Amino acid sequence: ISIGLFSVLNKKTDVTKNIDSVDTVTSSGVVIGAEGTGSYTIKQVPLTEGKVTSVAAPDLSRPVTFGQSAVFTPEVVQLLTNKIITLQVDLKKDSTDLKKWIDLGIYQKMIGDYQGAVASWQYVTKVADKDFIASGNLGNMYAYQLKDMVKAEQYYNQAIKNAPTQIYLYFQLAEAFRDVSKDIPRAKAVVERGLVANPGNTELVALRDSLK
């Protein structure tokens, strides 16, 4: 699979990323690269920080459905299928495990089941009012896979509201405006927002200077 797996975060460390990718972030802070550019830091915070509410979980009997654009070898198909089924089984036992919901959404996105990924990540955003990982992942998918910048901006803004010090969120939203919308002024505005919340951040300053 053409996927880049990068540094895993723990509770005590941050990670600086400098890769050619637009990213989805796993529950444990692993960055999965696709395409684009960026150099930024992801800071680990407790996934369930804030209020957790009770919401009906998505259907965990959802079939493993590969999209038409998902082309894998039979061995990889089996591997990804097993990963998804295992997560579904685990979540049937404990549907409150938000980390597994995030990871389930990542595997669903990987196989091209975007509806499944949306359901998994939206569930996290509904039950954890301080979530930023699932919201950011939804923003990324709406921008690059579903081509809906209105919803992409909505989810990124929610993620930024919940985690204004997470530099990667400003990067991803600014890059989406630059690469998808071809709107440099709006990309610059996102960076300026990031600098207001994180004065003097060298990563954001570098991004601002690169936007032409």
GROMACS .gro file of C-alpha atoms in nm, residues 8 14 51 62-63 74 84 86 94 100 112 121 132 135 141 147 151-153 155 159 167 169 171-172 180 207:
model
   27
    8VAL     CA    1   0.383   0.769   1.712
   14ASP     CA    2   0.516   1.605   2.060
   51LYS     CA    3  -1.758   1.611   2.820
   62ARG     CA    4  -2.170  -0.269   0.822
   63PRO     CA    5  -2.019  -0.485   0.543
   74PRO     CA    6  -0.567  -1.013  -0.248
   84ILE     CA    7  -1.199  -0.371   1.007
   86THR     CA    8  -1.164  -0.700   1.437
   94ASP     CA    9  -1.723  -0.171   2.411
  100LYS     CA   10  -1.099   0.235   1.803
  112GLY     CA   11  -1.269   0.381  -0.012
  121TRP     CA   12  -1.571   0.985   1.283
  132PHE     CA   13  -1.009   1.736   1.732
  135SER     CA   14  -1.297   1.643   1.321
  141MET     CA   15  -1.152   1.367   0.373
  147LYS     CA   16  -1.447   1.751  -0.271
  151LYS     CA   17  -1.794   2.082   0.502
  152ALA     CA   18  -1.415   2.051   0.511
  153GLU     CA   19  -1.386   2.403   0.649
  155TYR     CA   20  -1.494   2.031   1.044
  159ALA     CA   21  -1.117   2.092   1.534
  167ILE     CA   22  -0.051   2.351   1.449
  169LEU     CA   23  -0.486   2.172   1.176
  171PHE     CA   24  -0.158   2.364   0.803
  172GLN     CA   25  -0.411   2.119   0.666
  180VAL     CA   26  -0.822   2.232  -0.363
  207LEU     CA   27   0.403   2.838   0.580
   0.00000   0.00000   0.00000
